[in-house]
Amino acid sequence: MNTSRKKIYFASDAHLGARFHKDPLAVEKKLVRWLDSIKDEAMAIYFLGDMFDYWYEYKYVVPKGFTRFLGKLAELSDSGIEIHIFIGNHDIWMFDYLPNEIGAVIHRDVLTTDLLGKRFFLGHGDEVDYRSKAFRFIRALFRNKFCQWLYAGIHPRWTFGFALGWSLNSRKSGLEKEDALKYKGEASEYLVLFAKDYLKTHPDINFFIFGHRHIMLDLMLSRTSRLLIAGDWMTLFSYIVWDGENLFLEQFELIEN
């Protein structure tokens, strides 16, 4: 890790390419401007899942688009900044394209790691969501290698349209649920419940950081442990910064040109 730079950044849930974005290109451009704004100080950037609304790599085919975002990641990687990408529940099917083309490290599960002297537990958030049997079943199905092989046999013209349509319908139905994207409180928020339970056997964790929930949250769990949820890059344009002493949530509010 390049220790000449002093900050580590975390962001999640841009859902690039989603049909529910009013102006998908504007979202991507804003994300790239944020990356430009931090590149001189960043030593590593962790994208905590669902940066793409849908991503599936065939052997010779990858999703079109995202050229500004991917090009910027390649530039940052070439300059020595570590790029870490967690798969989310929308962009599970990342294989070797992003590691080979931009030097990204792909994380397929939660990660416990030491960063600038503190212990972090990182993940998208769906990995620890055990509320719904249906959700767990679909997640296991999507991650099954045999099912992925079968899916790859379908022509991309069908799979991409199906997946983006499903995501749009899922988003609409989710928004219709009352308070779906609001903090549910310590007694009901499953990421909080998971972190508190995990601390019982892993008291060395200083920071839990997740995406997935599309809310901004900074919560003290104990005298030595905090949980942060990174918000999103759809409406909040939020991110987390760690400089070795301070960990905090920010929002990128650059005025549009």
GROMACS .gro file of C-alpha atoms in nm:
model
  257
    1MET     CA    1   0.000   0.000   0.000
    2ASN     CA    2   0.127   0.347  -0.090
    3THR     CA    3   0.184   0.514   0.247
    4SER     CA    4   0.297   0.844   0.092
    5ARG     CA    5  -0.073   0.920   0.052
    6LYS     CA    6  -0.265   0.951   0.375
    7LYS     CA    7  -0.633   0.879   0.317
    8ILE     CA    8  -0.853   0.579   0.243
    9TYR     CA    9  -1.196   0.628   0.090
   10PHE     CA   10  -1.511   0.417   0.087
   11ALA     CA   11  -1.816   0.452  -0.138
   12SER     CA   12  -2.101   0.232  -0.256
   13ASP     CA   13  -2.424   0.195  -0.451
   14ALA     CA   14  -2.393   0.412  -0.760
   15HIS     CA   15  -2.600   0.161  -0.961
   16LEU     CA   16  -2.441   0.291  -1.281
   17GLY     CA   17  -2.649   0.205  -1.585
   18ALA     CA   18  -2.975   0.176  -1.390
   19ARG     CA   19  -3.292   0.263  -1.577
   20PHE     CA   20  -3.425   0.451  -1.277
   21HIS     CA   21  -3.155   0.720  -1.302
   22LYS     CA   22  -3.304   1.033  -1.458
   23ASP     CA   23  -2.967   1.119  -1.610
   24PRO     CA   24  -2.729   0.821  -1.591
   25LEU     CA   25  -2.444   1.008  -1.759
   26ALA     CA   26  -2.464   1.291  -1.506
   27VAL     CA   27  -2.431   1.043  -1.219
   28GLU     CA   28  -2.124   0.886  -1.378
   29LYS     CA   29  -1.966   1.226  -1.449
   30LYS     CA   30  -2.022   1.338  -1.091
   31LEU     CA   31  -1.863   1.018  -0.962
   32VAL     CA   32  -1.560   1.078  -1.186
   33ARG     CA   33  -1.530   1.438  -1.063
   34TRP     CA   34  -1.527   1.310  -0.707
   35LEU     CA   35  -1.250   1.066  -0.793
   36ASP     CA   36  -1.054   1.351  -0.950
   37SER     CA   37  -1.100   1.555  -0.632
   38ILE     CA   38  -0.948   1.287  -0.406
   39LYS     CA   39  -0.678   1.140  -0.627
   40ASP     CA   40  -0.392   1.343  -0.479
   41GLU     CA   41  -0.465   1.227  -0.124
   42ALA     CA   42  -0.602   0.877  -0.173
   43MET     CA   43  -0.388   0.572  -0.104
   44ALA     CA   44  -0.678   0.330  -0.153
   45ILE     CA   45  -1.044   0.340  -0.255
   46TYR     CA   46  -1.289   0.072  -0.149
   47PHE     CA   47  -1.610   0.045  -0.350
   48LEU     CA   48  -1.850  -0.148  -0.129
   49GLY     CA   49  -2.077  -0.303  -0.390
   50ASP     CA   50  -2.351  -0.221  -0.641
   51MET     CA   51  -2.141   0.036  -0.822
   52PHE     CA   52  -2.305  -0.109  -1.133
   53ASP     CA   53  -2.675  -0.180  -1.147
   54TYR     CA   54  -2.594  -0.491  -1.348
   55TRP     CA   55  -2.265  -0.648  -1.444
   56TYR     CA   56  -2.212  -0.985  -1.606
   57GLU     CA   57  -1.889  -1.088  -1.774
   58TYR     CA   58  -1.910  -1.335  -2.056
   59LYS     CA   59  -1.582  -1.477  -2.182
   60TYR     CA   60  -1.562  -1.223  -2.464
   61VAL     CA   61  -1.836  -0.975  -2.368
   62VAL     CA   62  -1.869  -0.719  -2.088
   63PRO     CA   63  -2.140  -0.455  -2.035
   64LYS     CA   64  -2.111  -0.152  -2.258
   65GLY     CA   65  -2.085   0.194  -2.107
   66PHE     CA   66  -1.916   0.324  -1.793
   67THR     CA   67  -1.616   0.436  -1.999
   68ARG     CA   68  -1.552   0.749  -1.794
   69PHE     CA   69  -1.569   0.563  -1.463
   70LEU     CA   70  -1.360   0.266  -1.572
   71GLY     CA   71  -1.108   0.490  -1.745
   72LYS     CA   72  -1.068   0.697  -1.429
   73LEU     CA   73  -1.020   0.382  -1.219
   74ALA     CA   74  -0.749   0.267  -1.459
   75GLU     CA   75  -0.579   0.605  -1.432
   76LEU     CA   76  -0.590   0.599  -1.052
   77SER     CA   77  -0.465   0.242  -1.039
   78ASP     CA   78  -0.178   0.328  -1.273
   79SER     CA   79  -0.082   0.613  -1.041
   80GLY     CA   80  -0.044   0.375  -0.746
   81ILE     CA   81  -0.385   0.402  -0.579
   82GLU     CA   82  -0.529   0.069  -0.468
   83ILE     CA   83  -0.872   0.001  -0.617
   84HIS     CA   84  -1.088  -0.247  -0.426
   85ILE     CA   85  -1.432  -0.349  -0.553
   86PHE     CA   86  -1.678  -0.556  -0.353
   87ILE     CA   87  -1.946  -0.740  -0.542
   88GLY     CA   88  -2.297  -0.637  -0.444
   89ASN     CA   89  -2.629  -0.805  -0.497
   90HIS     CA   90  -2.663  -0.629  -0.837
   91ASP     CA   91  -2.310  -0.677  -0.975
   92ILE     CA   92  -2.221  -1.022  -0.846
   93TRP     CA   93  -2.078  -1.152  -1.171
   94MET     CA   94  -1.736  -0.985  -1.178
   95PHE     CA   95  -1.462  -1.223  -1.280
   96ASP     CA   96  -1.122  -1.135  -1.431
   97TYR     CA   97  -1.196  -0.834  -1.655
   98LEU     CA   98  -1.160  -0.556  -1.396
   99PRO     CA   99  -0.852  -0.708  -1.230
  100ASN     CA  100  -0.683  -0.753  -1.570
  101GLU     CA  101  -0.784  -0.421  -1.725
  102ILE     CA  102  -0.766  -0.176  -1.436
  103GLY     CA  103  -0.578  -0.365  -1.165
  104ALA     CA  104  -0.874  -0.378  -0.927
  105VAL     CA  105  -0.892  -0.623  -0.640
  106ILE     CA  106  -1.232  -0.796  -0.637
  107HIS     CA  107  -1.378  -0.901  -0.302
  108ARG     CA  108  -1.650  -1.165  -0.312
  109ASP     CA  109  -1.723  -1.175   0.059
  110VAL     CA  110  -1.676  -0.963   0.368
  111LEU     CA  111  -1.321  -0.858   0.449
  112THR     CA  112  -1.147  -0.803   0.781
  113THR     CA  113  -0.832  -0.596   0.735
  114ASP     CA  114  -0.600  -0.354   0.914
  115LEU     CA  115  -0.593  -0.005   0.764
  116LEU     CA  116  -0.362   0.262   0.905
  117GLY     CA  117  -0.351   0.100   1.246
  118LYS     CA  118  -0.715   0.008   1.298
  119ARG     CA  119  -0.917  -0.309   1.239
  120PHE     CA  120  -1.193  -0.283   0.978
  121PHE     CA  121  -1.478  -0.517   0.888
  122LEU     CA  122  -1.590  -0.433   0.534
  123GLY     CA  123  -1.870  -0.565   0.318
  124HIS     CA  124  -2.154  -0.470   0.089
  125GLY     CA  125  -2.406  -0.564   0.356
  126ASP     CA  126  -2.612  -0.831   0.184
  127GLU     CA  127  -2.358  -1.093   0.296
  128VAL     CA  128  -2.483  -1.066   0.655
  129ASP     CA  129  -2.853  -1.021   0.577
  130TYR     CA  130  -3.024  -1.333   0.712
  131ARG     CA  131  -3.376  -1.192   0.749
  132SER     CA  132  -3.539  -1.347   0.444
  133LYS     CA  133  -3.510  -1.708   0.330
  134ALA     CA  134  -3.611  -1.602  -0.022
  135PHE     CA  135  -3.333  -1.343  -0.033
  136ARG     CA  136  -3.076  -1.597   0.088
  137PHE     CA  137  -3.194  -1.849  -0.170
  138ILE     CA  138  -3.168  -1.603  -0.460
  139ARG     CA  139  -2.827  -1.487  -0.339
  140ALA     CA  140  -2.698  -1.846  -0.324
  141LEU     CA  141  -2.845  -1.917  -0.667
  142PHE     CA  142  -2.675  -1.616  -0.823
  143ARG     CA  143  -2.340  -1.714  -0.671
  144ASN     CA  144  -2.360  -2.078  -0.775
  145LYS     CA  145  -2.096  -2.150  -1.042
  146PHE     CA  146  -2.311  -2.402  -1.226
  147CYS     CA  147  -2.602  -2.157  -1.243
  148GLN     CA  148  -2.362  -1.888  -1.367
  149TRP     CA  149  -2.242  -2.126  -1.639
  150LEU     CA  150  -2.601  -2.194  -1.747
  151TYR     CA  151  -2.681  -1.822  -1.747
  152ALA     CA  152  -2.376  -1.751  -1.962
  153GLY     CA  153  -2.527  -1.971  -2.233
  154ILE     CA  154  -2.807  -1.717  -2.288
  155HIS     CA  155  -2.739  -1.443  -2.543
  156PRO     CA  156  -2.654  -1.106  -2.382
  157ARG     CA  157  -2.938  -0.932  -2.566
  158TRP     CA  158  -3.179  -1.127  -2.344
  159THR     CA  159  -2.989  -1.135  -2.016
  160PHE     CA  160  -2.906  -0.764  -2.001
  161GLY     CA  161  -3.260  -0.651  -2.078
  162PHE     CA  162  -3.407  -0.897  -1.830
  163ALA     CA  163  -3.167  -0.799  -1.551
  164LEU     CA  164  -3.211  -0.422  -1.593
  165GLY     CA  165  -3.587  -0.460  -1.609
  166TRP     CA  166  -3.588  -0.673  -1.294
  167SER     CA  167  -3.376  -0.415  -1.116
  168LEU     CA  168  -3.613  -0.135  -1.216
  169ASN     CA  169  -3.918  -0.325  -1.092
  170SER     CA  170  -3.739  -0.420  -0.771
  171ARG     CA  171  -3.645  -0.059  -0.710
  172LYS     CA  172  -3.999   0.064  -0.768
  173SER     CA  173  -4.152  -0.197  -0.540
  174GLY     CA  174  -3.892  -0.123  -0.274
  175LEU     CA  175  -3.967   0.249  -0.282
  176GLU     CA  176  -4.334   0.176  -0.239
  177LYS     CA  177  -4.266   0.009   0.096
  178GLU     CA  178  -4.308   0.258   0.378
  179ASP     CA  179  -3.978   0.380   0.521
  180ALA     CA  180  -3.782   0.128   0.312
  181LEU     CA  181  -3.478   0.354   0.289
  182LYS     CA  182  -3.489   0.501   0.638
  183TYR     CA  183  -3.285   0.400   0.941
  184LYS     CA  184  -3.486   0.149   1.142
  185GLY     CA  185  -3.317   0.203   1.477
  186GLU     CA  186  -3.072  -0.008   1.674
  187ALA     CA  187  -3.331  -0.267   1.765
  188SER     CA  188  -3.434  -0.336   1.404
  189GLU     CA  189  -3.152  -0.241   1.167
  190TYR     CA  190  -3.002  -0.577   1.069
  191LEU     CA  191  -2.652  -0.443   1.001
  192VAL     CA  192  -2.643  -0.297   1.352
  193LEU     CA  193  -2.772  -0.622   1.500
  194PHE     CA  194  -2.510  -0.821   1.310
  195ALA     CA  195  -2.225  -0.592   1.416
  196LYS     CA  196  -2.324  -0.601   1.783
  197ASP     CA  197  -2.344  -0.978   1.777
  198TYR     CA  198  -2.015  -1.011   1.587
  199LEU     CA  199  -1.838  -0.791   1.844
  200LYS     CA  200  -1.913  -1.048   2.114
  201THR     CA  201  -1.661  -1.286   1.957
  202HIS     CA  202  -1.446  -1.032   1.771
  203PRO     CA  203  -1.397  -0.737   2.009
  204ASP     CA  204  -1.091  -0.622   1.813
  205ILE     CA  205  -1.302  -0.472   1.531
  206ASN     CA  206  -1.275  -0.093   1.544
  207PHE     CA  207  -1.493  -0.008   1.245
  208PHE     CA  208  -1.769  -0.184   1.054
  209ILE     CA  209  -1.837  -0.028   0.714
  210PHE     CA  210  -2.119  -0.133   0.481
  211GLY     CA  211  -2.316  -0.013   0.180
  212HIS     CA  212  -2.637  -0.173   0.052
  213ARG     CA  213  -2.888   0.012   0.270
  214HIS     CA  214  -2.870   0.350   0.089
  215ILE     CA  215  -2.862   0.541   0.418
  216MET     CA  216  -2.591   0.745   0.589
  217LEU     CA  217  -2.525   0.618   0.939
  218ASP     CA  218  -2.247   0.668   1.193
  219LEU     CA  219  -2.317   0.477   1.515
  220MET     CA  220  -2.106   0.405   1.821
  221LEU     CA  221  -2.137   0.037   1.911
  222SER     CA  222  -1.899   0.038   2.205
  223ARG     CA  223  -1.620   0.248   2.349
  224THR     CA  224  -1.383   0.119   2.080
  225SER     CA  225  -1.611   0.028   1.789
  226ARG     CA  226  -1.828   0.216   1.538
  227LEU     CA  227  -2.051   0.120   1.249
  228LEU     CA  228  -2.085   0.333   0.937
  229ILE     CA  229  -2.315   0.286   0.638
  230ALA     CA  230  -2.186   0.470   0.334
  231GLY     CA  231  -2.510   0.600   0.183
  232ASP     CA  232  -2.518   0.593  -0.197
  233TRP     CA  233  -2.427   0.768  -0.523
  234MET     CA  234  -2.787   0.798  -0.641
  235THR     CA  235  -2.928   1.075  -0.423
  236LEU     CA  236  -2.685   1.123  -0.133
  237PHE     CA  237  -2.352   1.123  -0.322
  238SER     CA  238  -2.183   1.024   0.002
  239TYR     CA  239  -1.857   0.860   0.099
  240ILE     CA  240  -1.642   0.776   0.400
  241VAL     CA  241  -1.287   0.896   0.468
  242TRP     CA  242  -1.024   0.743   0.698
  243ASP     CA  243  -0.697   0.928   0.756
  244GLY     CA  244  -0.552   0.714   1.034
  245GLU     CA  245  -0.695   0.933   1.308
  246ASN     CA  246  -1.044   1.035   1.199
  247LEU     CA  247  -1.320   0.839   1.024
  248PHE     CA  248  -1.610   1.042   0.893
  249LEU     CA  249  -1.894   1.059   0.642
  250GLU     CA  250  -1.902   1.328   0.375
  251GLN     CA  251  -2.121   1.425   0.080
  252PHE     CA  252  -1.988   1.542  -0.254
  253GLU     CA  253  -2.174   1.856  -0.354
  254LEU     CA  254  -1.972   1.996  -0.642
  255ILE     CA  255  -2.184   2.245  -0.838
  256GLU     CA  256  -2.278   2.114  -1.179
  257ASN     CA  257  -2.115   2.288  -1.475
   0.00000   0.00000   0.00000
